[in-house]
Amino acid sequence: MSASWPKGYGLKVLDVVDSTLDEAARMAPQLAGPVWILAKEQTAARGRRGRVWVQPNGNFAATLVMRMTERPDVAALRSFVAALALFDAVAEVTGRAQGLALKWPNDVLLNGGKLAGILLESAGTGQNPGHLSIGIGVNLAEAPGASEVEAGAVRPVSLLSETGTSISPEDFLPHLAAAYATRDLQFTTYGFAPIRAAWLDRAARLGETITAKTGAQITTGRFETVDTQGNLVLVTPEGRKAIAAAEVYF
């Protein structure tokens, strides 16, 4: 299960930190290049919309931080790059892609359960080009209990329980970093089109009826595609709707 570290990417490993995303923000002003930050323990981890992210011992928590050299809408498409890299890394360490799927906008599923989540944060003002942080959590060893996730959410699963594969965060990171570097090179060279096509090939519930919730607005329709801006496209009784941000329920 060896993987070589990608050229041009830095690495910082911490025993304990409040959050790898917070550490990324602190490091951002001095960045010379992209850096992976791995934490063995987080005391204030967070998920989407400020939710608490539960990290049992042995699970993976890391953030990739980089200078943002593109428009924010283009940089945001790296959530799809990261999702594909996670898919690739898990398939490599387990020796199989069977049971893996990608859930819009930023989850990786294994055997129908949530294995991993991705959270993007960006910052920048005035003449400061800003930075992009890609936070990634993977249930390598243990899945949070049902009481620790919101009602209606996809059940959490772990890599160990679903595949029997035991791997430490320190050993998993080189696989993910190498996979990300490969996918990111594809993105910067050829644009979003090949990333979008590869993501759709691995999309969960494509062609099926799903529900997207944004605040108080709920939209149910057939999952037709993800468009060239990364929006979820649903076919509803009122017509096609492109949704930029939402929580998706099956």
Coordinates of N, CA, C and O in Angstrom, one line a residue, residues 124-199:
G124 N -10.0 36.0 1.5 CA -9.2 36.9 0.7 C -9.9 38.2 0.6 O -11.1 38.3 0.4
T125 N -9.2 39.3 0.8 CA -9.7 40.7 0.7 C -8.8 41.6 0.0 O -7.5 41.4 0.0
G126 N -9.3 42.6 -0.7 CA -8.5 43.6 -1.4 C -7.4 43.0 -2.3 O -7.7 42.2 -3.2
Q127 N -6.2 43.4 -2.1 CA -5.1 42.9 -2.9 C -4.6 41.5 -2.5 O -3.7 40.9 -3.2
N128 N -5.1 41.0 -1.4 CA -4.7 39.7 -1.0 C -5.4 38.6 -1.8 O -6.7 38.6 -1.9
P129 N -4.7 37.8 -2.6 CA -5.3 36.8 -3.4 C -6.1 35.8 -2.7 O -7.0 35.1 -3.2
G130 N -5.9 35.6 -1.4 CA -6.6 34.7 -0.6 C -6.1 33.3 -0.7 O -5.2 33.0 -1.3
H131 N -6.9 32.4 0.0 CA -6.5 31.0 0.0 C -7.7 30.1 0.0 O -8.8 30.6 0.3
L132 N -7.5 28.9 -0.4 CA -8.6 27.9 -0.4 C -8.1 26.7 0.5 O -7.0 26.3 0.4
S133 N -9.0 26.3 1.3 CA -8.8 25.2 2.2 C -9.8 24.1 1.9 O -11.0 24.4 1.8
I134 N -9.3 22.9 1.7 CA -10.1 21.7 1.5 C -10.0 20.8 2.7 O -9.0 20.1 2.8
G135 N -11.0 20.8 3.5 CA -11.0 19.9 4.7 C -11.6 18.6 4.4 O -12.7 18.5 3.7
I136 N -11.0 17.5 4.8 CA -11.4 16.2 4.5 C -11.5 15.3 5.7 O -10.5 15.3 6.5
G137 N -12.6 14.7 6.0 CA -12.7 13.7 7.1 C -13.1 12.3 6.5 O -14.0 12.3 5.7
V138 N -12.4 11.3 7.0 CA -12.7 9.9 6.5 C -12.8 9.0 7.7 O -11.9 9.0 8.6
N139 N -13.9 8.2 7.7 CA -14.1 7.3 8.8 C -13.3 6.0 8.5 O -13.8 5.0 7.9
L140 N -12.0 6.1 8.8 CA -11.1 4.9 8.5 C -11.4 3.8 9.5 O -11.5 2.6 9.1
A141 N -11.5 4.1 10.8 CA -11.5 3.0 11.8 C -12.9 2.8 12.4 O -13.3 1.7 12.8
E142 N -13.6 3.9 12.5 CA -14.9 3.9 13.3 C -15.9 4.9 12.7 O -15.5 6.0 12.4
A143 N -17.2 4.5 12.6 CA -18.2 5.4 12.2 C -18.9 6.1 13.4 O -19.1 5.4 14.4
P144 N -19.2 7.4 13.3 CA -20.0 8.0 14.4 C -21.3 7.3 14.6 O -21.9 6.7 13.6
G145 N -21.9 7.3 15.8 CA -23.2 6.7 16.0 C -24.3 7.4 15.4 O -24.1 8.6 15.0
A146 N -25.4 6.8 15.2 CA -26.6 7.4 14.6 C -27.0 8.6 15.3 O -27.6 9.6 14.7
S147 N -26.8 8.6 16.7 CA -27.3 9.8 17.5 C -26.4 11.0 17.2 O -26.7 12.1 17.6
E148 N -25.3 10.8 16.6 CA -24.3 11.9 16.3 C -24.5 12.6 15.0 O -23.7 13.4 14.6
V149 N -25.5 12.1 14.2 CA -25.7 12.7 12.9 C -27.2 13.2 12.9 O -28.0 12.7 13.6
E150 N -27.5 14.2 12.0 CA -28.8 14.7 11.9 C -29.8 13.7 11.4 O -29.5 12.8 10.6
A151 N -31.1 13.9 11.7 CA -32.2 13.1 11.3 C -32.2 13.1 9.7 O -32.2 14.2 9.1
G152 N -32.4 12.0 9.1 CA -32.5 11.9 7.7 C -31.2 11.8 6.9 O -31.2 11.6 5.7
A153 N -30.1 12.0 7.6 CA -28.8 11.9 7.0 C -28.4 10.5 6.6 O -28.9 9.5 7.3
V154 N -27.5 10.4 5.7 CA -27.0 9.0 5.3 C -26.3 8.4 6.5 O -25.5 9.1 7.2
R155 N -26.5 7.2 6.8 CA -25.9 6.5 7.9 C -24.3 6.5 7.7 O -23.8 6.3 6.6
P156 N -23.6 6.8 8.8 CA -22.1 6.8 8.7 C -21.6 5.3 8.6 O -22.2 4.4 9.3
V157 N -20.6 5.1 7.9 CA -19.9 3.8 7.9 C -18.4 4.0 8.0 O -17.9 5.1 7.7
S158 N -17.7 3.0 8.3 CA -16.2 3.1 8.3 C -15.6 2.1 7.3 O -16.2 1.1 6.9
L159 N -14.4 2.5 6.9 CA -13.7 1.7 6.0 C -13.4 0.3 6.5 O -13.5 -0.7 5.8
L160 N -13.0 0.3 7.8 CA -12.7 -1.0 8.5 C -13.9 -1.9 8.5 O -13.8 -3.1 8.2
S161 N -15.1 -1.4 8.9 CA -16.2 -2.3 9.1 C -16.8 -2.8 7.8 O -17.3 -3.9 7.7
E162 N -16.7 -1.9 6.7 CA -17.3 -2.3 5.4 C -16.4 -3.1 4.6 O -16.8 -3.9 3.7
T163 N -15.1 -3.0 4.7 CA -14.1 -3.7 3.8 C -13.1 -4.5 4.5 O -12.4 -5.3 3.9
G164 N -13.0 -4.3 5.8 CA -11.9 -5.1 6.5 C -10.5 -4.5 6.4 O -9.6 -5.0 6.9
T165 N -10.4 -3.4 5.7 CA -9.1 -2.7 5.5 C -8.8 -1.8 6.7 O -9.6 -1.0 7.1
S166 N -7.6 -2.1 7.3 CA -7.2 -1.3 8.4 C -6.0 -0.5 7.9 O -5.0 -1.0 7.5
I167 N -6.1 0.8 8.0 CA -5.0 1.7 7.6 C -5.0 3.0 8.5 O -6.1 3.5 8.9
S168 N -3.9 3.4 8.9 CA -3.8 4.6 9.8 C -3.9 5.9 8.9 O -3.7 5.9 7.7
P169 N -4.3 7.0 9.6 CA -4.3 8.3 8.9 C -3.0 8.6 8.2 O -3.0 9.1 7.1
E170 N -1.9 8.3 8.9 CA -0.6 8.7 8.4 C -0.3 7.9 7.1 O 0.4 8.4 6.2
D171 N -0.8 6.6 7.0 CA -0.5 5.8 5.9 C -1.5 6.1 4.7 O -1.2 5.9 3.6
F172 N -2.7 6.6 5.1 CA -3.7 6.9 4.1 C -3.4 8.2 3.4 O -3.6 8.3 2.1
L173 N -2.8 9.2 4.1 CA -2.6 10.5 3.5 C -1.8 10.5 2.2 O -2.1 11.1 1.2
P174 N -0.7 9.7 2.1 CA 0.1 9.7 0.9 C -0.7 9.2 -0.3 O -0.5 9.7 -1.5
H175 N -1.6 8.3 -0.1 CA -2.5 7.8 -1.2 C -3.4 8.9 -1.7 O -3.6 9.2 -2.9
L176 N -4.0 9.6 -0.7 CA -4.9 10.7 -1.0 C -4.2 11.9 -1.7 O -4.6 12.5 -2.7
A177 N -3.0 12.2 -1.1 CA -2.2 13.4 -1.7 C -1.8 13.1 -3.1 O -1.9 14.0 -4.0
A178 N -1.4 11.9 -3.4 CA -1.0 11.5 -4.8 C -2.1 11.5 -5.7 O -2.1 12.0 -6.8
A179 N -3.3 11.0 -5.2 CA -4.5 11.0 -6.1 C -5.0 12.4 -6.3 O -5.4 12.7 -7.5
Y180 N -4.9 13.2 -5.3 CA -5.4 14.6 -5.5 C -4.5 15.4 -6.5 O -5.0 16.1 -7.4
A181 N -3.2 15.2 -6.4 CA -2.2 15.9 -7.3 C -2.5 15.5 -8.7 O -2.5 16.3 -9.6
T182 N -2.8 14.2 -9.0 CA -3.1 13.7 -10.3 C -4.4 14.4 -10.8 O -4.4 14.9 -12.0
R183 N -5.4 14.4 -10.0 CA -6.7 14.9 -10.4 C -6.6 16.4 -10.6 O -7.2 17.0 -11.5
D184 N -5.9 17.1 -9.7 CA -5.8 18.6 -9.8 C -5.0 19.0 -11.1 O -5.3 20.0 -11.7
L185 N -4.0 18.2 -11.4 CA -3.3 18.5 -12.7 C -4.2 18.4 -13.9 O -4.2 19.2 -14.8
Q186 N -5.1 17.4 -13.8 CA -6.1 17.2 -14.9 C -7.0 18.4 -14.9 O -7.3 19.0 -16.0
F187 N -7.4 18.9 -13.8 CA -8.3 20.1 -13.7 C -7.6 21.3 -14.2 O -8.2 22.1 -15.0
T188 N -6.4 21.6 -13.8 CA -5.7 22.8 -14.2 C -5.3 22.8 -15.7 O -5.2 23.8 -16.3
T189 N -5.1 21.6 -16.2 CA -4.7 21.5 -17.6 C -5.9 21.5 -18.6 O -5.9 22.2 -19.6
Y190 N -7.0 20.8 -18.2 CA -8.1 20.6 -19.2 C -9.4 21.2 -18.7 O -10.4 21.1 -19.4
G191 N -9.4 21.8 -17.5 CA -10.7 22.4 -17.0 C -11.6 21.4 -16.4 O -11.2 20.3 -16.0
F192 N -12.8 21.8 -16.1 CA -13.7 21.1 -15.3 C -14.4 19.9 -16.1 O -14.8 18.9 -15.5
A193 N -14.4 20.0 -17.4 CA -15.1 19.0 -18.2 C -14.7 17.5 -17.9 O -15.6 16.7 -17.6
P194 N -13.4 17.1 -17.9 CA -13.1 15.7 -17.6 C -13.4 15.4 -16.1 O -13.7 14.2 -15.8
I195 N -13.2 16.3 -15.2 CA -13.5 16.1 -13.8 C -15.0 15.9 -13.7 O -15.5 14.9 -13.0
R196 N -15.8 16.7 -14.3 CA -17.3 16.5 -14.3 C -17.7 15.2 -14.8 O -18.6 14.5 -14.2
A197 N -17.1 14.8 -15.9 CA -17.5 13.5 -16.6 C -17.2 12.3 -15.6 O -18.0 11.4 -15.5
A198 N -16.0 12.4 -15.0 CA -15.5 11.3 -14.1 C -16.4 11.3 -12.9 O -16.8 10.2 -12.4
W199 N -16.8 12.4 -12.4 CA -17.6 12.5 -11.2 C -19.0 11.9 -11.5 O -19.5 11.1 -10.7

